[in-house]
Short mmCIF file of C-alpha atoms in Angstrom, two decimals:
data_model
loop_
_atom_site.label_atom_id
_atom_site.label_comp_id
_atom_site.label_asym_id
_atom_site.label_seq_id
_atom_site.Cartn_x
_atom_site.Cartn_y
_atom_site.Cartn_z
CA MET A 15 -0.07 -0.01 0.11
CA LYS A 16 1.63 3.37 -1.13
CA THR A 17 0.60 6.80 0.13
CA ARG A 18 2.75 9.78 0.57
CA MET A 19 3.63 8.61 4.04
CA THR A 20 5.49 5.66 2.53
CA GLU A 21 6.81 7.72 -0.23
CA LEU A 22 8.40 10.60 1.71
CA LEU A 23 9.52 8.44 4.73
CA GLU A 24 10.86 5.65 2.49
CA ILE A 25 8.74 2.76 4.31
CA GLU A 26 6.84 -0.14 2.78
CA HIS A 27 3.61 0.37 4.90
CA PRO A 28 1.76 3.55 6.40
CA ILE A 29 1.79 2.33 9.77
CA MET A 30 4.14 3.52 12.44
CA LEU A 31 4.83 2.75 15.93
CA ALA A 32 3.83 5.52 18.64
CA GLY A 33 6.90 6.80 20.66
CA MET A 34 5.69 5.30 24.00
CA ALA A 35 8.02 5.50 27.21
CA TYR A 36 9.70 2.41 28.31
CA VAL A 37 8.07 0.45 25.74
CA ALA A 38 9.37 1.83 22.45
CA ILE A 39 12.94 0.45 22.83
CA PRO A 40 15.37 -0.92 20.22
CA ARG A 41 13.97 -4.13 20.01
CA LEU A 42 10.31 -3.10 19.23
CA VAL A 43 11.41 -0.27 17.07
CA ALA A 44 13.46 -2.60 14.82
CA ALA A 45 10.63 -5.07 14.72
CA VAL A 46 8.35 -2.73 13.43
CA SER A 47 10.85 -1.11 10.77
CA ASN A 48 11.68 -4.71 9.80
CA ALA A 49 8.13 -5.58 9.07
CA GLY A 50 7.71 -2.50 6.53
CA GLY A 51 6.48 0.11 9.11
CA LEU A 52 8.15 2.96 10.86
CA GLY A 53 9.70 2.24 14.25
CA MET A 54 10.09 5.08 16.90
CA LEU A 55 12.40 5.01 19.44
CA ASN A 56 11.47 7.15 22.73
CA PRO A 57 14.65 8.30 24.52
CA VAL A 58 12.91 10.03 27.46
CA ILE A 59 14.59 7.06 29.79
CA TYR A 60 17.92 7.58 28.69
CA THR A 61 20.87 9.87 29.34
CA PRO A 62 22.44 11.51 26.02
CA GLU A 63 24.90 8.66 26.11
CA GLY A 64 22.20 6.02 26.49
CA THR A 65 20.17 7.59 23.70
CA ARG A 66 23.14 7.22 21.19
CA GLU A 67 23.52 3.75 22.31
CA ALA A 68 19.97 2.76 21.88
CA ILE A 69 19.91 4.61 18.31
CA ARG A 70 23.04 2.47 17.37
CA GLU A 71 21.51 -0.65 18.84
CA VAL A 72 18.41 -0.04 16.54
CA ARG A 73 20.74 0.47 13.58
CA SER A 74 22.27 -2.95 14.43
CA LEU A 75 18.88 -4.66 14.19
CA THR A 76 17.62 -3.01 11.12
CA ASP A 77 18.71 -1.29 7.98
CA LYS A 78 15.12 0.16 7.70
CA PRO A 79 14.13 3.88 8.13
CA PHE A 80 13.02 4.53 11.69
CA ALA A 81 12.41 7.55 14.03
CA VAL A 82 13.23 9.18 17.32
CA ASN A 83 10.68 10.82 19.39
CA ILE A 84 11.62 14.16 21.15
CA THR A 85 9.12 15.56 23.83
CA LEU A 86 10.40 18.90 24.20
CA ILE A 87 8.86 19.76 27.82
CA PHE A 88 10.67 16.76 29.27
CA PRO A 89 14.18 17.26 31.09
CA GLY A 90 17.13 16.03 28.78
CA ALA A 91 14.83 16.51 25.58
CA ARG A 92 17.31 19.05 24.01
CA GLU A 93 20.34 16.92 24.72
CA ASN A 94 18.67 13.68 23.09
CA ALA A 95 17.61 15.65 20.16
CA MET A 96 21.17 16.89 19.55
CA VAL A 97 22.40 13.44 19.63
CA ALA A 98 19.52 12.30 17.31
CA LEU A 99 20.48 14.98 15.02
CA GLU A 100 24.27 13.96 15.51
CA GLU A 101 23.54 10.50 14.55
CA LYS A 102 21.61 11.62 11.59
CA VAL A 103 18.33 9.60 12.58
CA PRO A 104 16.18 9.36 9.37
CA VAL A 105 13.21 10.69 10.95
CA ILE A 106 12.65 12.79 14.36
CA ASN A 107 8.95 13.25 15.92
CA THR A 108 8.39 16.47 18.17
CA SER A 109 5.66 17.21 20.57
CA LEU A 110 5.00 19.78 23.21
CA GLY A 111 7.20 22.49 22.03
CA ARG A 112 8.83 24.58 19.48
CA ALA A 113 10.76 22.69 17.12
CA ASP A 114 12.11 25.01 14.34
CA TRP A 115 15.71 24.28 15.23
CA ILE A 116 15.19 20.66 15.11
CA ILE A 117 13.56 20.99 11.72
CA ASN A 118 16.15 22.93 10.15
CA ALA A 119 18.93 20.65 11.32
CA ALA A 120 17.31 17.67 10.29
CA HIS A 121 16.55 19.07 6.86
CA GLU A 122 20.41 19.59 6.41
CA TYR A 123 21.22 16.19 6.27
CA GLY A 124 17.97 15.23 4.46
CA GLY A 125 15.92 13.98 7.57
CA LYS A 126 12.25 14.41 7.99
CA VAL A 127 10.45 15.64 11.06
CA LEU A 128 7.07 14.95 12.38
CA GLY A 129 5.36 17.16 14.53
CA THR A 130 2.65 15.90 16.69
CA VAL A 131 -0.63 18.22 17.26
CA VAL A 132 -3.87 18.41 19.01
CA MET A 133 -4.89 21.53 17.99
CA GLN A 134 -5.18 24.22 15.29
CA ARG A 135 -2.78 27.06 16.19
CA HIS A 136 0.14 24.02 16.88
CA ALA A 137 -0.66 22.44 13.64
CA ARG A 138 -0.25 25.66 11.66
CA ARG A 139 2.85 26.80 13.77
CA ALA A 140 4.66 23.20 12.74
CA GLU A 141 3.70 23.84 9.12
CA LEU A 142 5.10 27.26 9.01
CA ASP A 143 8.16 26.10 10.83
CA GLY A 144 8.76 23.61 8.09
CA ALA A 145 7.66 20.05 9.63
CA ASP A 146 7.10 17.49 6.84
CA PHE A 147 4.02 15.53 8.53
CA LEU A 148 1.76 16.06 11.47
CA ILE A 149 0.66 13.34 13.55
CA VAL A 150 -2.84 14.13 14.75
CA THR A 151 -3.76 12.75 18.19
CA GLY A 152 -7.25 12.12 18.76
CA ASN A 153 -9.10 11.76 22.36
CA GLU A 154 -9.31 7.95 22.26
CA ALA A 155 -5.33 7.78 22.15
CA ALA A 156 -3.38 6.21 24.97
CA ALA A 157 -1.38 8.93 27.19
CA HIS A 158 -2.07 12.47 26.04
CA GLY A 159 -4.74 12.92 23.12
CA GLY A 160 -6.29 15.89 22.74
CA ASP A 161 -10.12 16.75 23.48
CA ILE A 162 -11.42 16.28 20.25
CA THR A 163 -11.86 12.30 18.80
CA SER A 164 -10.19 11.32 15.77
CA LEU A 165 -13.19 11.11 13.70
CA VAL A 166 -13.81 15.03 13.84
CA LEU A 167 -10.17 15.99 14.42
CA LEU A 168 -9.01 14.24 11.20
CA PRO A 169 -11.08 16.24 8.41
CA LEU A 170 -10.74 19.20 10.61
CA ALA A 171 -6.76 19.03 10.80
CA ARG A 172 -6.93 18.60 6.94
CA THR A 173 -8.45 22.09 6.37
CA TRP A 174 -5.79 23.47 8.86
CA VAL A 175 -2.65 22.54 6.63
CA SER A 176 -1.24 21.39 3.59
CA ILE A 177 1.28 19.04 4.68
CA PRO A 178 0.54 15.07 4.99
CA ILE A 179 -1.15 13.81 8.13
CA ILE A 180 -0.82 10.71 10.13
CA ALA A 181 -3.84 9.57 12.15
CA ALA A 182 -3.37 8.57 15.91
CA GLY A 183 -5.87 7.71 18.71
CA GLY A 184 -8.32 4.85 17.93
CA PHE A 185 -6.42 2.85 15.40
CA SER A 186 -5.60 -0.89 16.03
CA ASP A 187 -6.53 -2.67 12.40
CA GLY A 188 -7.06 -2.51 9.03
CA ARG A 189 -10.61 -1.13 9.28
CA GLY A 190 -8.79 2.12 11.33
CA LEU A 191 -6.32 2.50 8.58
CA ALA A 192 -8.96 2.42 5.76
CA ALA A 193 -10.96 5.00 7.77
CA ALA A 194 -8.19 7.21 8.45
CA LEU A 195 -7.34 7.31 4.68
CA THR A 196 -10.81 7.86 3.99
CA LEU A 197 -10.66 10.98 6.47
CA GLY A 198 -7.56 12.70 4.91
CA ALA A 199 -4.77 10.99 6.62
CA GLU A 200 -1.89 9.32 4.94
CA GLY A 201 -1.23 6.65 7.41
CA ILE A 202 -1.78 5.69 10.97
CA SER A 203 0.22 5.66 14.14
CA MET A 204 -0.29 2.58 16.54
CA GLY A 205 0.67 2.39 20.15
CA THR A 206 -1.80 0.34 22.20
CA ARG A 207 -1.64 -2.38 19.28
CA PHE A 208 2.19 -2.62 19.07
CA MET A 209 2.15 -2.56 23.00
CA LEU A 210 0.15 -5.88 22.83
CA THR A 211 2.64 -7.70 20.55
CA GLN A 212 5.53 -10.47 21.21
CA GLU A 213 8.23 -8.10 20.85
CA SER A 214 6.93 -5.43 23.25
CA PRO A 215 8.74 -5.16 26.62
CA THR A 216 5.45 -4.54 28.67
CA HIS A 217 5.12 -7.11 31.67
CA ASP A 218 2.89 -10.00 30.86
CA ASN A 219 0.59 -9.29 33.73
CA PHE A 220 -0.24 -5.99 32.02
CA LYS A 221 -0.65 -7.52 28.57
CA GLN A 222 -3.16 -10.10 29.98
CA LEU A 223 -4.81 -7.14 31.75
CA CYS A 224 -5.37 -5.15 28.61
CA LEU A 225 -6.21 -8.21 26.49
CA GLN A 226 -9.35 -8.53 29.12
CA ALA A 227 -10.19 -5.02 29.18
CA ALA A 228 -13.22 -3.39 27.40
CA ALA A 229 -12.92 -0.01 25.55
CA GLU A 230 -14.77 1.38 28.89
CA ASP A 231 -11.66 0.27 31.12
CA THR A 232 -9.69 3.47 30.88
CA ILE A 233 -9.50 6.69 32.43
CA TYR A 234 -8.77 10.26 31.21
CA SER A 235 -7.36 12.55 33.75
CA GLU A 236 -4.51 15.10 34.26
CA ARG A 237 -3.84 14.22 37.85
CA ILE A 238 -1.98 11.02 36.92
CA ASP A 239 1.04 12.45 35.29
CA GLY A 240 0.23 16.29 35.34
CA LEU A 241 -1.11 16.44 31.63
CA PRO A 242 -4.57 15.41 30.44
CA GLY A 243 -4.14 11.90 29.30
CA ARG A 244 -5.80 8.09 28.98
CA PHE A 245 -4.65 5.17 31.05
CA LEU A 246 -5.92 1.80 32.09
CA LYS A 247 -8.20 1.83 35.05
CA THR A 248 -6.09 0.08 37.83
CA LYS A 249 -6.19 0.38 41.45
CA THR A 250 -3.56 3.32 41.68
CA ALA A 251 -4.90 4.91 38.42
CA GLU A 252 -8.46 5.47 40.25
CA ILE A 253 -6.99 6.64 43.55
CA MET A 254 -4.66 8.94 41.73
CA THR A 255 -7.67 10.80 39.70
CA ARG A 256 -9.39 11.22 43.12
CA GLN A 257 -6.33 13.07 44.66
CA ALA A 258 -6.32 16.94 44.17
CA VAL A 259 -1.98 16.64 44.75
CA ALA A 260 0.14 13.73 44.48
CA SER A 261 1.73 12.62 47.94
CA PRO A 262 4.92 15.27 48.46
CA THR A 263 6.91 12.25 49.67
CA LYS A 264 6.24 9.96 46.96
CA ALA A 265 6.55 12.39 44.31
CA LEU A 266 10.08 13.83 45.62
CA SER A 267 11.05 10.02 46.02
CA GLU A 268 9.92 9.25 42.27
CA ALA A 269 11.78 12.39 41.37
CA ARG A 270 14.97 11.57 42.71
CA GLU A 271 14.67 8.33 41.08
CA ILE A 272 14.01 9.98 37.62
CA SER A 273 17.18 12.25 38.33
CA GLN A 274 19.34 9.42 38.78
CA MET A 275 18.14 7.49 35.90
CA LEU A 276 18.83 10.43 33.48
CA ASN A 277 21.86 11.62 35.25
CA VAL A 278 20.35 14.98 35.45
CA PRO A 279 20.61 16.84 39.00
CA LEU A 280 17.18 17.18 40.92
CA TRP A 281 17.31 21.01 40.87
CA ARG A 282 17.74 20.92 37.24
CA LEU A 283 14.94 18.67 36.87
CA PHE A 284 12.96 20.65 38.92
CA LEU A 285 13.63 24.12 37.18
CA SER A 286 13.59 22.59 33.70
CA GLY A 287 9.75 21.55 34.69
CA LEU A 288 8.79 24.65 35.98
CA LYS A 289 9.11 26.29 32.62
CA THR A 290 5.97 24.53 31.76
CA ARG A 291 4.57 22.95 34.52
CA SER A 292 3.00 23.81 37.94
CA ILE A 293 4.56 22.19 41.26
CA ARG A 294 1.28 20.30 41.27
CA GLY A 295 2.00 18.99 37.67
CA LEU A 296 5.73 18.27 38.24
CA ALA A 297 4.77 16.10 41.27
CA SER A 298 2.14 14.33 39.19
CA GLN A 299 4.55 13.65 36.57
CA ALA A 300 7.08 12.26 38.81
CA VAL A 301 4.52 9.96 40.35
CA GLY A 302 3.15 8.97 36.91
CA VAL A 303 6.66 7.93 35.56
CA GLY A 304 7.27 5.92 38.46
CA GLY A 305 3.84 4.08 38.32
CA LEU A 306 4.72 3.44 34.53
CA ARG A 307 7.95 2.04 35.05
CA THR A 308 6.17 -0.13 37.63
CA ALA A 309 3.69 -1.27 35.25
CA ILE A 310 6.05 -1.97 32.13
CA GLU A 311 9.26 -3.61 33.86
CA GLU A 312 7.49 -5.25 37.18
CA GLY A 313 4.04 -6.00 36.12
CA ASP A 314 2.49 -4.94 39.53
CA THR A 315 -1.28 -4.50 38.51
CA ASP A 316 -2.07 -2.78 41.74
CA ARG A 317 0.70 -0.10 41.93
CA GLY A 318 1.43 0.25 38.27
CA VAL A 319 -0.06 2.91 36.04
CA LEU A 320 -0.19 2.27 32.11
CA PRO A 321 -1.09 4.66 29.47
CA ILE A 322 -3.49 2.74 26.99
CA GLY A 323 -6.09 3.53 24.43
CA GLN A 324 -9.48 2.72 24.03
CA VAL A 325 -8.59 0.41 21.28
CA THR A 326 -7.66 -2.23 23.98
CA GLY A 327 -11.43 -3.10 24.00
CA ILE A 328 -10.69 -4.44 20.05
CA ILE A 329 -7.42 -6.34 20.82
CA ASP A 330 -7.63 -9.86 22.00
CA ASP A 331 -4.32 -11.41 20.57
CA LEU A 332 -0.61 -10.99 21.18
CA PRO A 333 0.81 -11.38 17.73
CA THR A 334 4.26 -10.54 16.28
CA CYS A 335 4.72 -6.76 14.56
CA LYS A 336 5.05 -8.20 11.21
CA GLU A 337 1.56 -10.11 11.59
CA VAL A 338 0.04 -6.73 13.06
CA ILE A 339 1.19 -4.73 9.88
CA GLU A 340 0.64 -7.39 7.27
CA GLN A 341 -2.99 -8.21 8.57
CA ALA A 342 -3.88 -4.47 8.70
CA VAL A 343 -2.51 -3.57 5.32
CA ALA A 344 -4.33 -6.73 3.83
CA GLU A 345 -7.55 -5.79 5.61
CA ALA A 346 -7.47 -2.34 4.85
CA GLU A 347 -7.36 -3.23 1.15
CA GLU A 348 -10.40 -5.33 1.37
CA VAL A 349 -12.27 -2.57 3.09
CA ILE A 350 -11.60 -0.20 0.66
CA LYS A 351 -12.56 -2.52 -2.21
CA ALA A 352 -15.95 -3.67 -0.33
CA THR A 353 -16.57 -0.01 0.37
CA ALA A 354 -16.21 1.20 -3.02
CA ALA A 355 -18.39 -1.88 -4.31
CA LYS A 356 -20.94 -1.08 -1.63
CA VAL A 357 -21.41 2.42 -3.14
CA ALA A 358 -21.27 1.29 -6.70
#
C-alpha cells in the first residue's frame, strides 16, 4: 500500500509505532521497521549517552528507516535531540514545544520531521516551521491525546494545513487504517496495538490485563501525570484521579529516581519542569513516571500505571509486529474494495 507517508518516509506500509516511554525500545522499534512500518524510539528514559547507544542498537537490528521521539517539555529533551541530529536519524518526531531548530538541522542532512499536534494553532505553527508531516492525536489515544475524537479531528486538521497527516488515537487494525485514509490521513500511528505484541517489553501481567479490558476500562485525567491523558483503569490510577495533589513524599522519591536515571541533578529537573508545569503538575509527573515503570518492568497491577488507548477493547491477541502490519494492510485493502463496491 503506497501513500505519501510511505513515499516521503521511504517505508513499505503507512503504519508507524507510537513513541511510548519504556515501551518503544530498540527491539520493538526494529521489529516494526523490519516489518515495513516506521519504528519509533522514545529516549525519555535515557541519558544522552544512552540515547546514542539505543540509536546505534536500532541500527544494528535493522537497516530500515526509523524515528526518534522528542517530547520537548521533558528534562534532557534538548540533549537527546542533539544526539539524534548528530546520529542523522532518518525521522524525528517532536511534541509539546517549538521545534524549528530541530526541523532546520534535520533538513540539512535530508532527515524528515513529524510534529505531533492536537490543536489548530500548533498544527499551523509546525507547518510554518517546516515540519514534513503532522501526527494528529485524537482523544481515544493512550496517554496525551487531545479533547477532540479522531473522527472529527482528522477532517478538521485536513483544513488546517496542506502537509501530510498521520492519524493517531483509536487505530489498531485495517478497518482503522481504511477509515483514516478516507478521513484525509496518509497513514496511522499505533501505540496500544504494538504494546500488545510479542516483541513488546510490557510485562505479561499488563498484557493479559489489557487483553481482558473493555473499551470502557480506561481513565482520562490530568491528575495521573500532570497532563490530560488516558490510562488503564487500575487501583492506583483510580486513586490518583481522586487526589487533588500527588503525595509530596512519594513525588520527591520518584523525582530522585528519575534524576538518577537521567543523570540530571534534581534542581535542574525541577527548574526545567517549571518552565511549563506547575508544582502540582511536576509532582504528578514524577509519580506517573514511577507508576509507568512499575507497570512495564515489574508488572504490578495494583501499583502500576499504564497509558492505554480505548482500542484495548478491540484487541484480543498477542501477534508479532510483522503479523500486525501485514494483517492491517490486507484488511484495509479489502475494506476499501468492499466499500467501493457497496457505493457502486
